[in-house]
Structure formats: C-alpha cells, structure tokens
Amino acid sequence: MTLPRQRGLTEQAADAAIDTACRLLRLPSIRNEFTEIADRAIKDQMTYRGFLAELLMTECDDRARRRSERRIKAAGFPREKSLRAFNFDANPNIDAATVHTLASCEWIKKSQPLCLIGDSGTGKSHMLIALGTEAAMKGYRVRYTLATKLVNELVEAADEKQLNKTIARYGRVDLLCIDELGYMELDRQGTELLFQVLTEREEKNSVAIASNESFGEAHMFRRTCARRRRNHPGSARLRFSPGDGSCARPL
C-alpha cells in the first residue's frame, strides 16, 4: 500500500496519515503517543531532530518494556515478586548489598549457580522469583519451576521416550529457577532425572535453587555445585536462617 503524498495537509488529514503510516510500519507507541509528544514539542520548541528522536525513543522504550513483559510471562513465575518488596528488616542476616550485586546478573553471564538455603517462611521463594524477574528484565531467558513439578515432567517424558528433548529444552534457558527443592522426598529415579537436568546445564547456563536447610546441606544437587565451585570460585549461596549471622558464602 502506498500512501498519497501531498503538501499542505490539514491537521486532521495529517493525523489520519500518521495513524495509517504507524499501523503499516507497526509503530503502536508512536501512534498512541504522537499527539501528546507533538504538543510537548511545540511547547518546548524542539527542533525537528529533537522531535524525531523523542518519537523513536518512545517506540524503542515501549518495545523494550514489552519484550521484558514477554520474558517474565514466559518464565512461568507463579506470582509477582520484586527486590523492592523484599523485607530486609525481617531478614537481618540477608545483606542487601549482596542481593543487589546478584541482581546485576553477572553470575548468570558467567554461568554460575546460586543456592538459596533456609527454613520455610524465610523469603527464599520471594528472592528466587525476584532475582529471576531481574534477569528477565535484563534480557535473559528464564524458566521457573517447582522441583516436584519438574521431576514429574521428567518422569512422564521418560515414559514417553521424550526425555532427551525435555532435558534439552530446560538446558537452553539462561537461568533455570528450581523452587522448593527438598520439601518432598524424591525417589531414586526422580533424583537421577533431576541430576541429568543440572548436568546438562553445567558450565553452560545458570541454575538458581531454593532449598530447605537439610536438603541444601546433604542432597545430590551439591555434586553439581561442588564441580562448579572448582570452575567458578565466585559461586555463592544465600542462607535464610535467622540468627546465624551468615549471608552469601562460596558453595
């Protein structure tokens, strides 16, 4: 479709032409906000270049926001949680500076793991979702799952001869968040299948695990963490155990 080009358009005709062009070029933000930006440009006496830059940056910012929203939705978080909403006063042993360092996502860039260890109700799931959300907003592909749900999916995939495909799918995301690891006993098959997922991601992509204390100290996923520690000495765990005075430590 070719739009008619003519000089001396009325304001109404110009607005209609802009609306049509934005639809054809798929520029919804410019189409929605053009009038407001144009009025502000006149008021602020913007140059033509300044006005064009304002239009284009509006579209770019909105596209970035929509991409973040899609990544957050694709992650499958069960609810919205943010670092801003985390109550550090109720968790005095969790160092805010350490958490905000983790929020920079450098550990994901380096394919390092993170373990959040502590008792129920100490904020591990909140922190796991919040850090996962930060990663999605920074452009990383994130997937959240409960440990039991992941194991059940793996068992079903094994029964249907789709195990390799399922493990590969979980291996591709930049950050895999596994919540509530250790809250239910896993049988030998479930344990080994889960270990295969962790092995698939080893030294390739990051995994963040929220676990209760006893499981975090003793169970099989520490085999993967131990191997990663040799390759990534900066890997860390956060303890959510009130009163022990600890925070982030090497795995």
PDB file of C-alpha atoms in Angstrom:
ATOM      1  CA  MET A   1       0.000   0.000   0.000  1.00  0.00           C
ATOM      2  CA  THR A   2       1.325   3.447  -0.956  1.00  0.00           C
ATOM      3  CA  LEU A   3       0.181   6.487   0.982  1.00  0.00           C
ATOM      4  CA  PRO A   4      -0.644   9.608  -1.061  1.00  0.00           C
ATOM      5  CA  ARG A   5       1.994  12.322  -0.661  1.00  0.00           C
ATOM      6  CA  GLN A   6       0.815  15.905  -0.729  1.00  0.00           C
ATOM      7  CA  ARG A   7       1.751  19.224   0.791  1.00  0.00           C
ATOM      8  CA  GLY A   8      -0.487  21.446   2.798  1.00  0.00           C
ATOM      9  CA  LEU A   9      -2.375  18.728   4.700  1.00  0.00           C
ATOM     10  CA  THR A  10      -4.848  19.902   7.266  1.00  0.00           C
ATOM     11  CA  GLU A  11      -4.168  18.915  10.871  1.00  0.00           C
ATOM     12  CA  GLN A  12      -6.935  16.326  10.682  1.00  0.00           C
ATOM     13  CA  ALA A  13      -5.599  14.856   7.442  1.00  0.00           C
ATOM     14  CA  ALA A  14      -2.046  14.798   8.811  1.00  0.00           C
ATOM     15  CA  ASP A  15      -3.178  12.960  11.948  1.00  0.00           C
ATOM     16  CA  ALA A  16      -5.003  10.408   9.802  1.00  0.00           C
ATOM     17  CA  ALA A  17      -1.929   9.909   7.613  1.00  0.00           C
ATOM     18  CA  ILE A  18       0.296   9.444  10.659  1.00  0.00           C
ATOM     19  CA  ASP A  19      -2.112   6.929  12.143  1.00  0.00           C
ATOM     20  CA  THR A  20      -2.210   4.925   8.907  1.00  0.00           C
ATOM     21  CA  ALA A  21       1.571   5.009   8.484  1.00  0.00           C
ATOM     22  CA  CYS A  22       2.157   3.858  12.055  1.00  0.00           C
ATOM     23  CA  ARG A  23      -0.199   0.930  11.549  1.00  0.00           C
ATOM     24  CA  LEU A  24       1.608  -0.089   8.345  1.00  0.00           C
ATOM     25  CA  LEU A  25       5.028   0.248   9.968  1.00  0.00           C
ATOM     26  CA  ARG A  26       3.847  -1.380  13.200  1.00  0.00           C
ATOM     27  CA  LEU A  27       4.739   1.552  15.444  1.00  0.00           C
ATOM     28  CA  PRO A  28       1.982   1.376  18.069  1.00  0.00           C
ATOM     29  CA  SER A  29       3.723   3.565  20.638  1.00  0.00           C
ATOM     30  CA  ILE A  30       4.252   6.421  18.214  1.00  0.00           C
ATOM     31  CA  ARG A  31       0.662   6.056  17.016  1.00  0.00           C
ATOM     32  CA  ASN A  32      -0.680   6.185  20.574  1.00  0.00           C
ATOM     33  CA  GLU A  33       1.528   8.972  21.890  1.00  0.00           C
ATOM     34  CA  PHE A  34       2.190  11.103  18.809  1.00  0.00           C
ATOM     35  CA  THR A  35      -0.320  13.829  19.650  1.00  0.00           C
ATOM     36  CA  GLU A  36       0.974  14.280  23.193  1.00  0.00           C
ATOM     37  CA  ILE A  37       4.610  14.301  22.057  1.00  0.00           C
ATOM     38  CA  ALA A  38       3.832  16.746  19.229  1.00  0.00           C
ATOM     39  CA  ASP A  39       2.070  19.135  21.594  1.00  0.00           C
ATOM     40  CA  ARG A  40       5.002  18.938  24.018  1.00  0.00           C
ATOM     41  CA  ALA A  41       7.467  19.545  21.180  1.00  0.00           C
ATOM     42  CA  ILE A  42       5.653  22.746  20.209  1.00  0.00           C
ATOM     43  CA  LYS A  43       5.549  23.918  23.810  1.00  0.00           C
ATOM     44  CA  ASP A  44       9.261  23.141  24.394  1.00  0.00           C
ATOM     45  CA  GLN A  45      10.268  24.479  20.954  1.00  0.00           C
ATOM     46  CA  MET A  46      12.030  21.269  19.984  1.00  0.00           C
ATOM     47  CA  THR A  47      13.995  21.070  16.767  1.00  0.00           C
ATOM     48  CA  TYR A  48      12.817  18.643  14.095  1.00  0.00           C
ATOM     49  CA  ARG A  49      15.671  16.324  15.017  1.00  0.00           C
ATOM     50  CA  GLY A  50      14.782  16.507  18.692  1.00  0.00           C
ATOM     51  CA  PHE A  51      11.149  15.756  17.928  1.00  0.00           C
ATOM     52  CA  LEU A  52      12.079  12.773  15.754  1.00  0.00           C
ATOM     53  CA  ALA A  53      14.447  11.455  18.450  1.00  0.00           C
ATOM     54  CA  GLU A  54      11.675  11.728  21.054  1.00  0.00           C
ATOM     55  CA  LEU A  55       9.295   9.741  18.834  1.00  0.00           C
ATOM     56  CA  LEU A  56      11.803   6.995  18.087  1.00  0.00           C
ATOM     57  CA  MET A  57      12.982   6.643  21.714  1.00  0.00           C
ATOM     58  CA  THR A  58       9.355   6.343  22.824  1.00  0.00           C
ATOM     59  CA  GLU A  59       8.888   3.421  20.443  1.00  0.00           C
ATOM     60  CA  CYS A  60      12.188   1.798  21.472  1.00  0.00           C
ATOM     61  CA  ASP A  61      11.438   2.126  25.198  1.00  0.00           C
ATOM     62  CA  ASP A  62       7.982   0.646  24.781  1.00  0.00           C
ATOM     63  CA  ARG A  63       9.297  -2.265  22.723  1.00  0.00           C
ATOM     64  CA  ALA A  64      11.911  -3.000  25.391  1.00  0.00           C
ATOM     65  CA  ARG A  65       9.178  -2.957  28.042  1.00  0.00           C
ATOM     66  CA  ARG A  66       7.011  -5.351  26.039  1.00  0.00           C
ATOM     67  CA  ARG A  67       9.946  -7.716  25.494  1.00  0.00           C
ATOM     68  CA  SER A  68      10.592  -7.756  29.247  1.00  0.00           C
ATOM     69  CA  GLU A  69       6.943  -8.491  29.914  1.00  0.00           C
ATOM     70  CA  ARG A  70       7.020 -11.386  27.443  1.00  0.00           C
ATOM     71  CA  ARG A  71      10.146 -12.851  29.030  1.00  0.00           C
ATOM     72  CA  ILE A  72       8.654 -12.542  32.517  1.00  0.00           C
ATOM     73  CA  LYS A  73       5.459 -14.226  31.353  1.00  0.00           C
ATOM     74  CA  ALA A  74       7.405 -16.988  29.587  1.00  0.00           C
ATOM     75  CA  ALA A  75       9.350 -17.665  32.804  1.00  0.00           C
ATOM     76  CA  GLY A  76       6.193 -19.017  34.420  1.00  0.00           C
ATOM     77  CA  PHE A  77       6.502 -17.281  37.775  1.00  0.00           C
ATOM     78  CA  PRO A  78       3.500 -18.147  39.993  1.00  0.00           C
ATOM     79  CA  ARG A  79       3.191 -14.575  41.299  1.00  0.00           C
ATOM     80  CA  GLU A  80       4.879 -11.196  41.079  1.00  0.00           C
ATOM     81  CA  LYS A  81       7.747 -10.597  43.479  1.00  0.00           C
ATOM     82  CA  SER A  82      10.330  -7.834  43.421  1.00  0.00           C
ATOM     83  CA  LEU A  83      13.504  -6.987  45.313  1.00  0.00           C
ATOM     84  CA  ARG A  84      11.944  -3.668  46.258  1.00  0.00           C
ATOM     85  CA  ALA A  85       9.181  -5.517  48.098  1.00  0.00           C
ATOM     86  CA  PHE A  86      11.560  -7.852  49.961  1.00  0.00           C
ATOM     87  CA  ASN A  87      11.555  -7.143  53.695  1.00  0.00           C
ATOM     88  CA  PHE A  88      15.235  -6.986  54.627  1.00  0.00           C
ATOM     89  CA  ASP A  89      14.324  -5.814  58.126  1.00  0.00           C
ATOM     90  CA  ALA A  90      12.551  -9.133  58.737  1.00  0.00           C
ATOM     91  CA  ASN A  91      15.604 -10.972  57.367  1.00  0.00           C
ATOM     92  CA  PRO A  92      18.540  -9.199  59.059  1.00  0.00           C
ATOM     93  CA  ASN A  93      21.068 -11.835  58.016  1.00  0.00           C
ATOM     94  CA  ILE A  94      20.433 -11.208  54.312  1.00  0.00           C
ATOM     95  CA  ASP A  95      22.784  -8.473  53.170  1.00  0.00           C
ATOM     96  CA  ALA A  96      21.007  -6.062  50.823  1.00  0.00           C
ATOM     97  CA  ALA A  97      24.259  -5.124  49.088  1.00  0.00           C
ATOM     98  CA  THR A  98      24.949  -8.769  48.262  1.00  0.00           C
ATOM     99  CA  VAL A  99      21.442  -9.212  46.873  1.00  0.00           C
ATOM    100  CA  HIS A 100      21.715  -6.123  44.701  1.00  0.00           C
ATOM    101  CA  THR A 101      25.048  -7.419  43.407  1.00  0.00           C
ATOM    102  CA  LEU A 102      23.262 -10.626  42.426  1.00  0.00           C
ATOM    103  CA  ALA A 103      20.585  -8.503  40.738  1.00  0.00           C
ATOM    104  CA  SER A 104      23.239  -7.240  38.316  1.00  0.00           C
ATOM    105  CA  CYS A 105      23.114 -10.778  36.851  1.00  0.00           C
ATOM    106  CA  GLU A 106      26.875 -11.049  36.351  1.00  0.00           C
ATOM    107  CA  TRP A 107      26.713 -14.542  37.853  1.00  0.00           C
ATOM    108  CA  ILE A 108      24.268 -15.527  35.087  1.00  0.00           C
ATOM    109  CA  LYS A 109      26.575 -14.066  32.467  1.00  0.00           C
ATOM    110  CA  LYS A 110      29.338 -16.292  33.895  1.00  0.00           C
ATOM    111  CA  SER A 111      27.021 -19.363  34.064  1.00  0.00           C
ATOM    112  CA  GLN A 112      27.416 -19.626  37.845  1.00  0.00           C
ATOM    113  CA  PRO A 113      24.883 -21.324  40.156  1.00  0.00           C
ATOM    114  CA  LEU A 114      23.098 -19.853  43.173  1.00  0.00           C
ATOM    115  CA  CYS A 115      21.611 -21.723  46.132  1.00  0.00           C
ATOM    116  CA  LEU A 116      19.104 -20.076  48.486  1.00  0.00           C
ATOM    117  CA  ILE A 117      19.060 -22.187  51.634  1.00  0.00           C
ATOM    118  CA  GLY A 118      16.884 -21.866  54.733  1.00  0.00           C
ATOM    119  CA  ASP A 119      13.725 -22.832  56.571  1.00  0.00           C
ATOM    120  CA  SER A 120      10.163 -22.327  55.364  1.00  0.00           C
ATOM    121  CA  GLY A 121       8.821 -18.775  55.510  1.00  0.00           C
ATOM    122  CA  THR A 122      12.205 -17.051  55.398  1.00  0.00           C
ATOM    123  CA  GLY A 123      11.780 -15.481  51.953  1.00  0.00           C
ATOM    124  CA  LYS A 124      13.617 -17.902  49.666  1.00  0.00           C
ATOM    125  CA  SER A 125      10.835 -18.156  47.076  1.00  0.00           C
ATOM    126  CA  HIS A 126      10.366 -14.381  47.086  1.00  0.00           C
ATOM    127  CA  MET A 127      14.082 -13.888  46.459  1.00  0.00           C
ATOM    128  CA  LEU A 128      14.194 -16.602  43.785  1.00  0.00           C
ATOM    129  CA  ILE A 129      11.314 -15.059  41.842  1.00  0.00           C
ATOM    130  CA  ALA A 130      12.638 -11.521  42.303  1.00  0.00           C
ATOM    131  CA  LEU A 131      16.123 -12.399  41.031  1.00  0.00           C
ATOM    132  CA  GLY A 132      14.582 -14.348  38.155  1.00  0.00           C
ATOM    133  CA  THR A 133      12.462 -11.328  37.276  1.00  0.00           C
ATOM    134  CA  GLU A 134      15.530  -9.077  37.310  1.00  0.00           C
ATOM    135  CA  ALA A 135      17.253 -11.492  34.920  1.00  0.00           C
ATOM    136  CA  ALA A 136      14.274 -11.500  32.551  1.00  0.00           C
ATOM    137  CA  MET A 137      14.187  -7.701  32.563  1.00  0.00           C
ATOM    138  CA  LYS A 138      17.868  -7.656  31.603  1.00  0.00           C
ATOM    139  CA  GLY A 139      17.224  -9.831  28.569  1.00  0.00           C
ATOM    140  CA  TYR A 140      17.936 -13.326  29.877  1.00  0.00           C
ATOM    141  CA  ARG A 141      15.667 -16.266  29.125  1.00  0.00           C
ATOM    142  CA  VAL A 142      14.354 -17.548  32.447  1.00  0.00           C
ATOM    143  CA  ARG A 143      12.281 -20.567  33.465  1.00  0.00           C
ATOM    144  CA  TYR A 144      10.765 -21.105  36.930  1.00  0.00           C
ATOM    145  CA  THR A 145       9.519 -24.451  38.180  1.00  0.00           C
ATOM    146  CA  LEU A 146       8.837 -26.327  41.390  1.00  0.00           C
ATOM    147  CA  ALA A 147      11.214 -29.228  41.931  1.00  0.00           C
ATOM    148  CA  THR A 148       8.383 -31.745  42.190  1.00  0.00           C
ATOM    149  CA  LYS A 149       6.727 -30.438  39.038  1.00  0.00           C
ATOM    150  CA  LEU A 150       9.997 -30.666  37.135  1.00  0.00           C
ATOM    151  CA  VAL A 151      10.609 -34.228  38.316  1.00  0.00           C
ATOM    152  CA  ASN A 152       7.072 -35.289  37.375  1.00  0.00           C
ATOM    153  CA  GLU A 153       7.537 -33.788  33.919  1.00  0.00           C
ATOM    154  CA  LEU A 154      10.835 -35.628  33.512  1.00  0.00           C
ATOM    155  CA  VAL A 155       9.316 -38.941  34.588  1.00  0.00           C
ATOM    156  CA  GLU A 156       6.467 -38.520  32.095  1.00  0.00           C
ATOM    157  CA  ALA A 157       8.937 -37.569  29.376  1.00  0.00           C
ATOM    158  CA  ALA A 158      10.997 -40.678  30.106  1.00  0.00           C
ATOM    159  CA  ASP A 159       7.884 -42.864  29.855  1.00  0.00           C
ATOM    160  CA  GLU A 160       7.018 -41.244  26.504  1.00  0.00           C
ATOM    161  CA  LYS A 161      10.583 -41.512  25.142  1.00  0.00           C
ATOM    162  CA  GLN A 162      10.879 -37.705  25.135  1.00  0.00           C
ATOM    163  CA  LEU A 163      13.431 -37.332  27.929  1.00  0.00           C
ATOM    164  CA  ASN A 164      16.329 -36.011  25.849  1.00  0.00           C
ATOM    165  CA  LYS A 165      14.077 -33.423  24.222  1.00  0.00           C
ATOM    166  CA  THR A 166      12.728 -32.253  27.583  1.00  0.00           C
ATOM    167  CA  ILE A 167      16.182 -32.042  29.172  1.00  0.00           C
ATOM    168  CA  ALA A 168      17.457 -30.081  26.169  1.00  0.00           C
ATOM    169  CA  ARG A 169      14.551 -27.629  26.499  1.00  0.00           C
ATOM    170  CA  TYR A 170      15.425 -26.947  30.122  1.00  0.00           C
ATOM    171  CA  GLY A 171      19.075 -26.703  29.169  1.00  0.00           C
ATOM    172  CA  ARG A 172      18.549 -23.873  26.695  1.00  0.00           C
ATOM    173  CA  VAL A 173      17.268 -21.170  29.050  1.00  0.00           C
ATOM    174  CA  ASP A 174      19.843 -18.786  30.510  1.00  0.00           C
ATOM    175  CA  LEU A 175      18.554 -19.209  34.065  1.00  0.00           C
ATOM    176  CA  LEU A 176      16.604 -22.128  35.492  1.00  0.00           C
ATOM    177  CA  CYS A 177      14.941 -21.379  38.845  1.00  0.00           C
ATOM    178  CA  ILE A 178      14.074 -24.517  40.831  1.00  0.00           C
ATOM    179  CA  ASP A 179      11.935 -23.829  43.901  1.00  0.00           C
ATOM    180  CA  GLU A 180      11.088 -25.970  46.944  1.00  0.00           C
ATOM    181  CA  LEU A 181      13.842 -28.488  46.393  1.00  0.00           C
ATOM    182  CA  GLY A 182      13.848 -30.924  49.281  1.00  0.00           C
ATOM    183  CA  TYR A 183      10.351 -30.266  50.611  1.00  0.00           C
ATOM    184  CA  MET A 184       9.252 -33.650  49.301  1.00  0.00           C
ATOM    185  CA  GLU A 185      11.312 -36.842  49.224  1.00  0.00           C
ATOM    186  CA  LEU A 186      12.399 -37.855  45.730  1.00  0.00           C
ATOM    187  CA  ASP A 187      12.819 -41.472  44.755  1.00  0.00           C
ATOM    188  CA  ARG A 188      15.968 -42.693  43.044  1.00  0.00           C
ATOM    189  CA  GLN A 189      14.556 -42.214  39.537  1.00  0.00           C
ATOM    190  CA  GLY A 190      13.403 -38.660  40.258  1.00  0.00           C
ATOM    191  CA  THR A 191      16.745 -37.787  41.804  1.00  0.00           C
ATOM    192  CA  GLU A 192      18.716 -39.085  38.847  1.00  0.00           C
ATOM    193  CA  LEU A 193      16.468 -37.361  36.309  1.00  0.00           C
ATOM    194  CA  LEU A 194      16.804 -34.052  38.123  1.00  0.00           C
ATOM    195  CA  PHE A 195      20.556 -34.534  38.245  1.00  0.00           C
ATOM    196  CA  GLN A 196      20.563 -35.000  34.464  1.00  0.00           C
ATOM    197  CA  VAL A 197      18.977 -31.565  34.047  1.00  0.00           C
ATOM    198  CA  LEU A 198      21.595 -29.976  36.306  1.00  0.00           C
ATOM    199  CA  THR A 199      24.375 -31.803  34.470  1.00  0.00           C
ATOM    200  CA  GLU A 200      23.026 -30.595  31.109  1.00  0.00           C
ATOM    201  CA  ARG A 201      23.345 -27.007  32.341  1.00  0.00           C
ATOM    202  CA  GLU A 202      26.744 -27.437  33.972  1.00  0.00           C
ATOM    203  CA  GLU A 203      29.242 -24.805  32.806  1.00  0.00           C
ATOM    204  CA  LYS A 204      26.723 -23.684  30.149  1.00  0.00           C
ATOM    205  CA  ASN A 205      23.888 -21.835  31.889  1.00  0.00           C
ATOM    206  CA  SER A 206      22.996 -20.814  35.414  1.00  0.00           C
ATOM    207  CA  VAL A 207      20.672 -22.519  37.851  1.00  0.00           C
ATOM    208  CA  ALA A 208      19.185 -20.933  40.993  1.00  0.00           C
ATOM    209  CA  ILE A 209      17.847 -23.318  43.622  1.00  0.00           C
ATOM    210  CA  ALA A 210      15.733 -22.615  46.700  1.00  0.00           C
ATOM    211  CA  SER A 211      16.098 -25.435  49.208  1.00  0.00           C
ATOM    212  CA  ASN A 212      15.417 -26.176  52.833  1.00  0.00           C
ATOM    213  CA  GLU A 213      18.400 -26.430  55.171  1.00  0.00           C
ATOM    214  CA  SER A 214      18.833 -30.197  55.465  1.00  0.00           C
ATOM    215  CA  PHE A 215      18.415 -30.800  51.742  1.00  0.00           C
ATOM    216  CA  GLY A 216      20.773 -27.976  50.908  1.00  0.00           C
ATOM    217  CA  GLU A 217      23.491 -29.489  53.070  1.00  0.00           C
ATOM    218  CA  ALA A 218      23.158 -33.118  52.096  1.00  0.00           C
ATOM    219  CA  HIS A 219      21.399 -33.919  48.837  1.00  0.00           C
ATOM    220  CA  MET A 220      22.552 -34.851  45.370  1.00  0.00           C
ATOM    221  CA  PHE A 221      22.436 -31.431  43.701  1.00  0.00           C
ATOM    222  CA  ARG A 222      25.523 -30.470  45.696  1.00  0.00           C
ATOM    223  CA  ARG A 223      27.523 -32.791  43.433  1.00  0.00           C
ATOM    224  CA  THR A 224      26.864 -30.370  40.615  1.00  0.00           C
ATOM    225  CA  CYS A 225      27.531 -27.354  42.840  1.00  0.00           C
ATOM    226  CA  ALA A 226      30.816 -28.888  44.016  1.00  0.00           C
ATOM    227  CA  ARG A 227      32.018 -29.380  40.451  1.00  0.00           C
ATOM    228  CA  ARG A 228      31.008 -25.824  39.553  1.00  0.00           C
ATOM    229  CA  ARG A 229      32.855 -24.487  42.575  1.00  0.00           C
ATOM    230  CA  ARG A 230      36.132 -25.724  41.095  1.00  0.00           C
ATOM    231  CA  ASN A 231      35.414 -23.902  37.845  1.00  0.00           C
ATOM    232  CA  HIS A 232      33.593 -20.874  39.308  1.00  0.00           C
ATOM    233  CA  PRO A 233      35.060 -19.969  42.744  1.00  0.00           C
ATOM    234  CA  GLY A 234      32.720 -16.956  42.905  1.00  0.00           C
ATOM    235  CA  SER A 235      29.597 -19.106  43.064  1.00  0.00           C
ATOM    236  CA  ALA A 236      27.505 -18.354  46.123  1.00  0.00           C
ATOM    237  CA  ARG A 237      24.737 -19.472  48.367  1.00  0.00           C
ATOM    238  CA  LEU A 238      22.458 -17.283  50.434  1.00  0.00           C
ATOM    239  CA  ARG A 239      21.398 -18.557  53.826  1.00  0.00           C
ATOM    240  CA  PHE A 240      17.923 -17.611  55.033  1.00  0.00           C
ATOM    241  CA  SER A 241      18.463 -18.923  58.564  1.00  0.00           C
ATOM    242  CA  PRO A 242      17.585 -16.229  61.123  1.00  0.00           C
ATOM    243  CA  GLY A 243      20.159 -15.644  63.820  1.00  0.00           C
ATOM    244  CA  ASP A 244      23.259 -17.323  62.394  1.00  0.00           C
ATOM    245  CA  GLY A 245      24.868 -14.102  61.228  1.00  0.00           C
ATOM    246  CA  SER A 246      25.711 -15.522  57.808  1.00  0.00           C
ATOM    247  CA  CYS A 247      24.922 -14.380  54.342  1.00  0.00           C
ATOM    248  CA  ALA A 248      26.464 -15.183  50.964  1.00  0.00           C
ATOM    249  CA  ARG A 249      29.168 -17.850  51.047  1.00  0.00           C
ATOM    250  CA  PRO A 250      31.082 -19.857  48.485  1.00  0.00           C
ATOM    251  CA  LEU A 251      29.355 -23.115  47.617  1.00  0.00           C
TER     252      LEU A 251
END
